Short mmCIF file of C-alpha atoms in Angstrom, two decimals:
data_model
loop_
_atom_site.label_atom_id
_atom_site.label_comp_id
_atom_site.label_asym_id
_atom_site.label_seq_id
_atom_site.Cartn_x
_atom_site.Cartn_y
_atom_site.Cartn_z
CA MET A 1 12.55 -70.73 -12.61
CA ARG A 2 12.57 -68.93 -15.96
CA VAL A 3 9.78 -66.50 -16.76
CA SER A 4 7.60 -68.28 -19.32
CA ALA A 5 4.72 -67.39 -21.60
CA TYR A 6 1.85 -69.87 -21.84
CA VAL A 7 -0.25 -69.61 -25.05
CA ALA A 8 -3.61 -71.38 -25.39
CA ASN A 9 -4.35 -72.53 -28.93
CA SER A 10 -8.11 -72.95 -29.17
CA GLY A 11 -7.93 -74.71 -32.53
CA ALA A 12 -5.38 -77.28 -31.45
CA GLY A 13 -6.15 -78.27 -27.85
CA ILE A 14 -2.64 -77.47 -26.63
CA VAL A 15 -0.87 -74.84 -24.62
CA GLN A 16 2.58 -73.89 -25.90
CA VAL A 17 5.32 -72.66 -23.57
CA TYR A 18 7.88 -69.99 -24.52
CA ASP A 19 11.00 -68.80 -22.75
CA THR A 20 10.50 -65.03 -22.62
CA ARG A 21 14.22 -64.31 -22.30
CA LEU A 22 15.31 -66.45 -25.24
CA GLU A 23 12.08 -65.71 -27.15
CA ARG A 24 11.62 -69.27 -28.32
CA LYS A 25 9.31 -72.20 -27.73
CA VAL A 26 10.42 -74.67 -25.09
CA GLY A 27 7.47 -77.05 -24.79
CA ALA A 28 3.82 -77.87 -25.28
CA VAL A 29 1.12 -79.32 -23.03
CA ALA A 30 -2.04 -81.14 -24.21
CA VAL A 31 -5.14 -79.84 -22.44
CA GLY A 32 -8.89 -80.00 -23.18
CA ARG A 33 -10.78 -79.04 -26.30
CA GLY A 34 -10.93 -75.34 -27.25
CA PRO A 35 -8.58 -73.77 -24.71
CA THR A 36 -9.02 -70.01 -24.49
CA GLY A 37 -8.15 -68.11 -21.30
CA VAL A 38 -4.97 -68.69 -19.31
CA GLY A 39 -4.06 -67.49 -15.80
CA ALA A 40 -0.75 -67.82 -13.92
CA ASN A 41 -0.53 -68.47 -10.19
CA PRO A 42 1.19 -65.59 -8.32
CA ASP A 43 3.93 -67.97 -7.16
CA GLY A 44 4.56 -69.07 -10.70
CA ASP A 45 4.12 -72.77 -9.85
CA ALA A 46 0.87 -73.36 -11.75
CA VAL A 47 -1.02 -72.18 -14.79
CA TYR A 48 -4.79 -72.58 -15.28
CA VAL A 49 -6.45 -73.07 -18.65
CA ALA A 50 -10.15 -72.73 -19.50
CA ASN A 51 -11.14 -75.39 -21.98
CA GLY A 52 -14.19 -73.91 -23.67
CA ARG A 53 -15.36 -76.98 -25.60
CA SER A 54 -14.63 -79.48 -22.81
CA ASP A 55 -16.30 -77.51 -19.98
CA THR A 56 -13.19 -78.02 -17.85
CA VAL A 57 -10.17 -76.26 -16.40
CA SER A 58 -6.71 -77.79 -16.72
CA VAL A 59 -4.10 -77.17 -14.00
CA ILE A 60 -0.54 -77.23 -15.34
CA ASN A 61 2.49 -77.65 -13.09
CA THR A 62 5.03 -75.18 -14.49
CA GLY A 63 7.97 -77.17 -13.13
CA ASN A 64 7.47 -80.35 -15.17
CA ARG A 65 4.88 -78.91 -17.60
CA LEU A 66 2.35 -81.62 -16.87
CA VAL A 67 -1.40 -81.40 -16.27
CA THR A 68 -1.92 -82.24 -12.60
CA ALA A 69 -5.72 -81.87 -12.52
CA THR A 70 -8.67 -81.48 -14.86
CA LEU A 71 -11.73 -79.97 -13.16
CA PRO A 72 -15.32 -79.82 -14.52
CA VAL A 73 -16.99 -76.40 -14.49
CA ARG A 74 -20.08 -74.96 -16.20
CA HIS A 75 -20.76 -74.49 -19.87
CA ARG A 76 -18.10 -72.91 -22.13
CA PRO A 77 -15.58 -71.51 -19.67
CA PHE A 78 -13.66 -68.69 -21.29
CA ALA A 79 -11.23 -67.44 -18.60
CA ALA A 80 -9.49 -68.88 -15.53
CA MET A 81 -7.87 -66.39 -13.20
CA PRO A 82 -6.29 -67.02 -9.75
CA THR A 83 -6.83 -64.67 -6.82
CA ARG A 84 -3.81 -62.58 -5.85
CA ASP A 85 -3.04 -64.82 -2.87
CA GLY A 86 -3.14 -67.93 -5.12
CA ARG A 87 -5.65 -69.75 -2.92
CA TYR A 88 -8.54 -69.77 -5.38
CA VAL A 89 -9.15 -69.83 -9.14
CA LEU A 90 -12.11 -67.98 -10.65
CA VAL A 91 -13.57 -69.31 -13.91
CA ALA A 92 -15.84 -67.25 -16.19
CA ASN A 93 -18.41 -69.64 -17.65
CA PHE A 94 -19.43 -67.76 -20.81
CA SER A 95 -22.53 -69.76 -21.72
CA SER A 96 -23.95 -70.28 -18.25
CA ASP A 97 -23.70 -66.71 -16.89
CA SER A 98 -21.73 -67.84 -13.90
CA VAL A 99 -18.32 -67.92 -12.21
CA SER A 100 -16.97 -71.13 -10.72
CA ILE A 101 -14.70 -70.84 -7.66
CA LEU A 102 -12.03 -73.52 -7.36
CA SER A 103 -9.55 -74.10 -4.53
CA TYR A 104 -5.80 -74.43 -4.97
CA PRO A 105 -3.81 -76.60 -4.37
CA ALA A 106 -6.65 -78.93 -3.28
CA CYS A 107 -8.21 -78.48 -6.75
CA HIS A 108 -11.91 -78.88 -6.04
CA LEU A 109 -15.03 -76.87 -6.79
CA ILE A 110 -16.13 -74.68 -3.89
CA ALA A 111 -19.04 -72.75 -5.34
CA THR A 112 -20.65 -71.38 -8.48
CA VAL A 113 -22.18 -67.90 -8.42
CA ARG A 114 -24.38 -66.06 -10.88
CA VAL A 115 -23.04 -63.00 -12.68
CA GLY A 116 -24.16 -60.98 -15.71
CA PRO A 117 -24.79 -62.38 -19.18
CA LEU A 118 -21.90 -63.95 -21.07
CA PRO A 119 -19.03 -63.44 -18.61
CA HIS A 120 -15.83 -63.08 -20.60
CA SER A 121 -12.78 -62.33 -18.45
CA ILE A 122 -11.77 -61.69 -14.82
CA ALA A 123 -9.46 -59.30 -13.00
CA THR A 124 -8.50 -59.86 -9.35
CA LEU A 125 -7.35 -57.39 -6.67
CA PRO A 126 -4.90 -57.80 -3.80
CA ASP A 127 -7.78 -57.88 -1.25
CA ARG A 128 -9.30 -60.87 -3.12
CA ARG A 129 -12.13 -58.93 -4.74
CA ALA A 130 -12.72 -59.70 -8.43
CA TYR A 131 -14.22 -57.92 -11.43
CA VAL A 132 -15.96 -59.84 -14.22
CA SER A 133 -16.63 -58.41 -17.70
CA ASP A 134 -20.18 -59.31 -18.77
CA ASN A 135 -19.90 -59.37 -22.53
CA GLY A 136 -23.66 -59.70 -23.09
CA GLY A 137 -24.74 -57.11 -20.56
CA GLY A 138 -22.49 -54.09 -20.98
CA THR A 139 -21.54 -54.34 -17.32
CA VAL A 140 -18.80 -55.43 -14.95
CA THR A 141 -19.90 -57.62 -11.99
CA VAL A 142 -18.00 -57.03 -8.75
CA LEU A 143 -17.40 -60.08 -6.52
CA ASP A 144 -16.62 -59.41 -2.88
CA THR A 145 -13.84 -61.08 -0.85
CA HIS A 146 -16.05 -64.14 -0.40
CA GLY A 147 -16.74 -64.47 -4.13
CA GLN A 148 -20.30 -63.17 -3.94
CA PRO A 149 -21.67 -60.68 -6.50
CA VAL A 150 -22.32 -57.31 -4.85
CA ARG A 151 -22.91 -54.85 -7.71
CA ASP A 152 -22.87 -54.27 -11.45
CA ILE A 153 -21.00 -51.37 -13.02
CA PRO A 154 -22.27 -50.11 -16.41
CA VAL A 155 -19.45 -49.81 -18.99
CA GLY A 156 -19.41 -49.84 -22.82
CA ASP A 157 -20.82 -52.30 -25.34
CA PHE A 158 -19.54 -55.89 -25.34
CA PRO A 159 -16.89 -55.62 -22.58
CA SER A 160 -14.28 -58.31 -23.04
CA GLY A 161 -10.69 -57.99 -21.81
CA ILE A 162 -10.23 -56.78 -18.25
CA THR A 163 -7.16 -56.14 -16.09
CA SER A 164 -6.19 -54.39 -12.87
CA SER A 165 -3.23 -52.36 -11.73
CA ARG A 166 -0.74 -53.97 -9.37
CA SER A 167 -1.98 -51.80 -6.52
CA GLY A 168 -5.57 -52.70 -7.28
CA ASN A 169 -6.82 -49.10 -7.30
CA ARG A 170 -7.83 -49.24 -11.00
CA VAL A 171 -9.56 -51.76 -13.25
CA TYR A 172 -9.45 -51.35 -17.02
CA VAL A 173 -12.06 -52.85 -19.36
CA SER A 174 -11.94 -53.21 -23.15
CA ASN A 175 -15.35 -52.45 -24.67
CA THR A 176 -15.16 -54.23 -28.00
CA GLY A 177 -18.45 -52.88 -29.33
CA SER A 178 -17.78 -49.26 -28.29
CA GLY A 179 -14.13 -48.99 -29.24
CA THR A 180 -13.28 -47.68 -25.80
CA VAL A 181 -11.61 -48.60 -22.51
CA SER A 182 -13.48 -47.94 -19.25
CA VAL A 183 -11.39 -47.00 -16.18
CA ILE A 184 -12.99 -48.11 -12.89
CA ASP A 185 -11.96 -46.66 -9.52
CA THR A 186 -12.14 -49.68 -7.21
CA ARG A 187 -12.70 -47.57 -4.08
CA SER A 188 -15.98 -46.15 -5.38
CA ASP A 189 -16.69 -48.83 -7.99
CA THR A 190 -17.50 -46.17 -10.59
CA VAL A 191 -16.17 -45.43 -14.08
CA VAL A 192 -13.93 -42.38 -13.74
CA ALA A 193 -12.70 -42.16 -17.33
CA THR A 194 -13.31 -43.51 -20.84
CA LEU A 195 -10.26 -43.92 -23.05
CA PRO A 196 -9.97 -44.47 -26.84
CA GLY A 197 -9.48 -48.15 -27.66
CA GLY A 198 -9.40 -48.34 -31.43
CA GLN A 199 -12.10 -50.04 -33.45
CA ALA A 200 -12.56 -53.35 -31.62
CA PRO A 201 -10.37 -53.65 -28.49
CA LEU A 202 -10.04 -57.14 -26.98
CA GLY A 203 -7.09 -58.17 -24.78
CA ILE A 204 -5.76 -55.61 -22.33
CA ALA A 205 -2.84 -55.49 -19.92
CA VAL A 206 -1.22 -52.86 -17.69
CA SER A 207 2.50 -52.29 -17.18
CA PRO A 208 3.98 -53.24 -13.79
CA ASP A 209 4.39 -49.58 -12.80
CA GLY A 210 0.77 -48.84 -13.81
CA ARG A 211 1.71 -46.04 -16.20
CA ARG A 212 0.92 -47.73 -19.50
CA LEU A 213 -1.92 -49.75 -20.90
CA TYR A 214 -1.53 -52.22 -23.76
CA VAL A 215 -4.71 -52.89 -25.79
CA VAL A 216 -5.02 -55.09 -28.86
CA ASP A 217 -7.26 -53.69 -31.55
CA SER A 218 -8.56 -56.81 -33.31
CA ALA A 219 -10.07 -54.83 -36.20
CA ARG A 220 -6.89 -52.93 -37.09
CA ASN A 221 -4.43 -55.70 -36.24
CA CYS A 222 -2.32 -53.61 -33.90
CA LEU A 223 -1.33 -53.06 -30.31
CA LEU A 224 -2.28 -49.67 -28.86
CA ILE A 225 -0.04 -48.13 -26.22
CA ILE A 226 -1.93 -45.80 -23.90
CA ASP A 227 -0.47 -43.46 -21.28
CA ALA A 228 -2.59 -44.22 -18.22
CA VAL A 229 -1.76 -40.84 -16.65
CA THR A 230 -2.52 -38.52 -19.57
CA ARG A 231 -5.14 -40.98 -20.91
CA ARG A 232 -3.85 -40.62 -24.49
CA VAL A 233 -2.76 -43.14 -27.14
CA ILE A 234 1.00 -42.67 -27.45
CA GLY A 235 1.74 -45.39 -29.98
CA HIS A 236 0.49 -48.32 -32.00
CA VAL A 237 2.45 -51.35 -33.24
CA PRO A 238 1.24 -53.49 -36.17
CA VAL A 239 1.02 -57.18 -35.25
CA GLY A 240 -0.59 -60.25 -36.85
CA VAL A 241 -4.17 -60.85 -38.03
CA GLN A 242 -6.89 -60.66 -35.37
CA PRO A 243 -4.84 -60.17 -32.20
CA GLU A 244 -6.62 -61.57 -29.13
CA GLY A 245 -4.55 -61.82 -25.96
CA VAL A 246 -1.82 -59.65 -24.45
CA ALA A 247 0.56 -60.11 -21.53
CA VAL A 248 3.51 -58.21 -20.09
CA THR A 249 6.75 -59.61 -18.66
CA PRO A 250 7.34 -58.90 -14.93
CA ASP A 251 10.05 -56.35 -15.72
CA GLY A 252 7.76 -54.51 -18.15
CA ARG A 253 10.31 -54.70 -20.98
CA ARG A 254 8.35 -56.95 -23.30
CA VAL A 255 4.72 -57.27 -24.38
CA TRP A 256 3.47 -60.50 -25.94
CA VAL A 257 0.42 -60.56 -28.27
CA THR A 258 -1.37 -63.61 -29.70
CA ASN A 259 -2.56 -63.36 -33.31
CA GLU A 260 -5.44 -65.80 -33.76
CA GLN A 261 -5.72 -65.81 -37.55
CA SER A 262 -1.96 -65.69 -38.19
CA ASP A 263 -1.07 -68.57 -35.85
CA THR A 264 1.70 -66.47 -34.35
CA VAL A 265 2.66 -64.52 -31.26
CA SER A 266 4.29 -61.09 -31.52
CA VAL A 267 7.00 -60.06 -29.04
CA ILE A 268 7.08 -56.29 -28.73
CA ASP A 269 9.51 -53.79 -27.22
CA PRO A 270 7.08 -51.22 -25.79
CA LEU A 271 9.70 -48.49 -25.37
CA ALA A 272 10.95 -48.70 -28.93
CA GLN A 273 7.38 -49.50 -30.07
CA ARG A 274 8.42 -52.22 -32.49
CA VAL A 275 8.07 -55.96 -32.94
CA ARG A 276 11.21 -57.78 -31.89
CA ALA A 277 10.14 -61.25 -32.96
CA THR A 278 7.20 -63.10 -34.52
CA LEU A 279 6.99 -66.69 -33.29
CA PRO A 280 4.92 -69.53 -34.72
CA THR A 281 2.17 -71.09 -32.62
CA ALA A 282 -0.30 -73.91 -33.10
CA HIS A 283 -3.76 -73.17 -34.56
CA GLU A 284 -5.77 -70.17 -33.32
CA PRO A 285 -3.78 -68.81 -30.36
CA GLU A 286 -6.04 -66.85 -28.01
CA GLY A 287 -5.24 -66.53 -24.32
CA ILE A 288 -1.79 -65.87 -22.93
CA ALA A 289 -0.30 -65.62 -19.47
CA ILE A 290 3.27 -64.94 -18.36
CA THR A 291 4.50 -66.37 -15.09
CA PRO A 292 5.59 -63.74 -12.48
CA ARG A 293 8.99 -65.41 -12.02
#
């Protein structure tokens, strides 16, 4: 199975598929209206798409690139993220202040739990805990291994993008309104550092080795490269207009960024700190996920 990038185009109702090795489009899948967030199953056999204007989640089989299920959730889902074991999918319902928990591969709704106001994105840990950025509350809600909210962690203003290290010992949150990135220690569930994030950070990803953070600054149209050890910005790469989502290939050699107002995706070499390719997308690309294999 080739490693593929799945890009949700919120203005077109389709998810486009790209071969990350060849750096070209290889297919497209029709989903619901207003697709935004995308999450890839750890086994690479499925991708989940939050359809914000249909109040549904589409399940895409990555083998034949067909939608195998369309599941109703709450109002305006923004993100769909599988747990690390692939057994469940967590959906951030932006306009209903809740997270829906779906089973996989049975594909049915198990529960819906309340979180903070305007949940935006979700990061999951190896032990099945999850962290939800509450865009309207300036907090991150922690869900325990059973999917129940157990605490809220104060972060910056308008937290949006969120990601976790492979080990699960750190969670990183983009605070769009504060221009910062909060670093959460998942053992104590406290913020242990605040990093510079540009003017309006949105999407965020961490390298496979956990040493670098990649943050898109939507106000300055660039990708920030942050050393997670020294906690300093070590580079920035100009991309398209209003970058939204960011994802890293499993080998860490490429970073992909969606540019919502340019209708493009930028493919970046993070070591050389340059754009290798700019590929066309459909209208308003937002979320992106890269399969692990």
